[in-house]
Amino acid sequence: PLLLPELDVLENTALPLLLDGMGSESAFESARSALSAVGIEDLAGRDLRSLSGGQHQRVAVARALVRPAGVVLADEPTASLDRTNADRVGWLLVDQVRSNPQRALLLATHDLAVAGLCDRVVDLTMMPSNCCRTTCGSCAGSSIRATCRSTFRARFCRKARTSSPSAMAARKRSS
């Protein structure tokens, strides 16, 4: 989620609950709990501009998880985190879904350790590297081309396959 620089860490985390009409005391209590879960409860009153990239990412995860139900869409939620915090956030995301039947998680990651925590992994790396040029031809930069390839694979490729985390890790090691 987009964090609002006008609000501090606690206010950013509580925002979805406040917009839902929850009382401020309850919303801030839930927000403190979510911040504690991602290990940054001591930053509650801090201005966003004083945070590192990893701390921003953990505030965003806390805000995504502060609501008791719903779908969490997580695009590389551990990319800016060290291994310890990446594991912590990965486990937190997965545990939230496993312990709450009103929650769902769609997670995109290159982190095999985090992917290994999930019940189901869809590996989108089975497409030939030149698929973008043959399908759209308009991608200039490699990062844009990679994004286009991923979009193409997810929507159209029948070769993209579902596999277990251990099979995914084995393929990664062999390449």
Coordinates of C-alpha atoms in Angstrom, one line a residue:
P1 CA 0.0 0.0 0.0
L2 CA 1.0 3.6 -0.6
L3 CA 2.1 5.2 2.7
L4 CA 1.1 8.8 3.3
P5 CA 4.1 11.0 4.2
E6 CA 1.8 13.4 6.1
L7 CA 1.1 10.7 8.6
D8 CA 3.5 9.0 11.1
V9 CA 4.1 5.3 11.2
L10 CA 1.2 4.5 13.7
E11 CA -1.3 6.7 11.8
N12 CA -0.3 5.1 8.4
T13 CA -0.8 1.7 9.9
A14 CA -4.2 2.5 11.5
L15 CA -5.5 4.3 8.5
P16 CA -7.6 1.4 7.0
L17 CA -9.3 0.8 10.3
L18 CA -10.1 4.5 10.8
L19 CA -11.5 4.7 7.3
D20 CA -13.6 1.7 8.1
G21 CA -15.2 3.6 11.0
M22 CA -13.4 2.0 13.8
G23 CA -12.8 4.1 16.9
S24 CA -9.4 5.7 17.1
E25 CA -8.4 4.0 20.4
S26 CA -9.2 0.5 19.0
A27 CA -7.6 1.4 15.6
F28 CA -4.4 2.6 17.2
E29 CA -4.3 -0.5 19.5
S30 CA -4.6 -2.8 16.5
A31 CA -2.0 -0.8 14.6
R32 CA 0.5 -1.1 17.5
S33 CA -0.1 -4.8 17.5
A34 CA 0.6 -5.0 13.8
L35 CA 3.7 -2.9 14.1
S36 CA 4.9 -5.2 16.9
A37 CA 4.3 -8.3 14.7
V38 CA 6.7 -6.9 12.1
G39 CA 9.2 -5.8 14.7
I40 CA 9.0 -2.0 14.5
E41 CA 6.7 -1.0 17.4
D42 CA 9.4 1.4 18.6
L43 CA 8.9 3.4 15.4
A44 CA 5.2 4.2 16.0
G45 CA 5.6 7.9 16.4
R46 CA 8.3 8.4 13.7
D47 CA 8.0 10.4 10.6
L48 CA 8.1 8.3 7.4
R49 CA 10.9 10.4 5.9
S50 CA 13.3 9.2 8.7
L51 CA 12.8 5.5 7.9
S52 CA 14.9 3.1 5.8
G53 CA 13.5 1.3 2.8
G54 CA 13.2 -1.9 4.8
Q55 CA 11.3 -0.1 7.6
H56 CA 9.0 1.4 5.0
Q57 CA 8.3 -2.0 3.7
R58 CA 7.5 -3.4 7.2
V59 CA 5.1 -0.5 7.8
A60 CA 3.4 -1.3 4.6
V61 CA 3.1 -5.0 5.6
A62 CA 1.7 -4.0 9.0
R63 CA -0.9 -1.8 7.3
A64 CA -1.9 -4.6 5.0
L65 CA -2.3 -7.0 7.9
V66 CA -4.1 -4.6 10.3
R67 CA -7.5 -5.5 9.0
P68 CA -8.9 -8.8 10.2
A69 CA -10.1 -10.1 6.9
G70 CA -9.5 -9.7 3.1
V71 CA -7.1 -10.5 0.4
V72 CA -3.5 -9.4 0.8
L73 CA -1.7 -8.8 -2.5
A74 CA 2.1 -8.8 -1.7
D75 CA 4.5 -7.9 -4.5
E76 CA 8.0 -8.7 -3.3
P77 CA 7.2 -7.9 0.4
T78 CA 10.7 -9.0 1.5
A79 CA 12.8 -7.5 -1.2
S80 CA 14.3 -4.6 0.9
L81 CA 14.7 -6.7 4.1
D82 CA 17.6 -8.6 5.6
R83 CA 17.3 -12.3 5.9
T84 CA 16.0 -12.2 9.5
N85 CA 13.3 -9.7 8.8
A86 CA 12.4 -11.4 5.5
D87 CA 11.8 -14.6 7.3
R88 CA 9.8 -12.9 10.0
V89 CA 7.6 -11.1 7.4
G90 CA 7.2 -14.2 5.3
W91 CA 6.1 -16.3 8.3
L92 CA 3.8 -13.5 9.4
L93 CA 2.0 -13.3 6.1
V94 CA 1.6 -17.1 5.8
D95 CA 0.5 -17.5 9.4
Q96 CA -2.1 -14.8 9.0
V97 CA -3.7 -16.7 6.1
R98 CA -3.4 -20.2 7.8
S99 CA -4.9 -19.0 11.1
N100 CA -7.7 -16.9 9.6
P101 CA -10.2 -18.4 7.1
Q102 CA -11.3 -14.9 6.1
R103 CA -7.9 -14.1 4.7
A104 CA -6.2 -14.9 1.4
L105 CA -2.6 -14.1 0.2
L106 CA -1.3 -13.7 -3.3
L107 CA 2.4 -13.3 -3.0
A108 CA 4.9 -12.6 -5.8
T109 CA 8.6 -13.2 -4.8
H110 CA 12.0 -14.2 -6.1
D111 CA 12.9 -15.3 -2.5
L112 CA 12.9 -19.1 -2.5
A113 CA 12.9 -19.2 1.3
V114 CA 9.7 -17.1 1.4
A115 CA 8.1 -19.1 -1.5
G116 CA 8.9 -22.3 0.4
L117 CA 6.6 -21.2 3.2
C118 CA 3.6 -21.1 0.9
D119 CA 1.1 -24.0 0.3
R120 CA 1.2 -23.6 -3.4
V121 CA 3.8 -22.1 -5.8
V122 CA 3.3 -21.2 -9.4
D123 CA 6.6 -21.0 -11.1
L124 CA 6.5 -18.4 -14.0
T125 CA 10.1 -19.0 -15.2
M126 CA 9.4 -21.6 -17.8
M127 CA 9.0 -19.2 -20.7
P128 CA 11.8 -18.8 -23.3
S129 CA 13.8 -15.5 -22.8
N130 CA 12.8 -14.2 -26.3
C131 CA 9.0 -14.5 -25.7
C132 CA 8.6 -10.7 -25.2
R133 CA 10.1 -9.8 -28.6
T134 CA 8.0 -12.3 -30.4
T135 CA 4.7 -11.3 -28.7
C136 CA 4.8 -7.5 -28.4
G137 CA 8.2 -6.3 -29.7
S138 CA 7.8 -2.9 -28.0
C139 CA 9.8 -3.4 -24.9
A140 CA 13.0 -1.3 -24.8
G141 CA 14.7 -1.9 -21.4
S142 CA 15.5 -5.2 -19.8
S143 CA 13.4 -4.5 -16.7
I144 CA 10.5 -3.5 -18.8
R145 CA 11.0 -6.6 -21.0
A146 CA 11.1 -8.8 -17.9
T147 CA 7.9 -7.3 -16.6
C148 CA 6.2 -7.8 -20.0
R149 CA 7.5 -11.4 -20.1
S150 CA 6.0 -12.1 -16.6
T151 CA 2.7 -10.6 -17.6
F152 CA 2.7 -12.6 -20.8
R153 CA 3.5 -15.8 -18.9
A154 CA 0.9 -15.3 -16.2
R155 CA -1.9 -14.6 -18.8
F156 CA -1.1 -16.7 -21.8
C157 CA 1.6 -19.3 -21.3
R158 CA 0.5 -22.9 -20.9
K159 CA 4.1 -23.9 -20.0
A160 CA 4.0 -21.9 -16.7
R161 CA 3.5 -24.6 -14.2
T162 CA 2.5 -25.2 -10.6
S163 CA 5.1 -26.9 -8.5
S164 CA 6.1 -27.6 -4.9
P165 CA 8.6 -25.2 -3.2
S166 CA 11.1 -28.0 -3.0
A167 CA 10.9 -28.6 -6.8
M168 CA 11.2 -24.9 -7.4
A169 CA 14.3 -24.7 -5.2
A170 CA 15.8 -27.8 -7.0
R171 CA 15.3 -26.2 -10.4
K172 CA 16.9 -22.9 -9.2
R173 CA 20.0 -24.8 -7.9
S174 CA 20.4 -26.7 -11.1
S175 CA 20.4 -23.6 -13.3

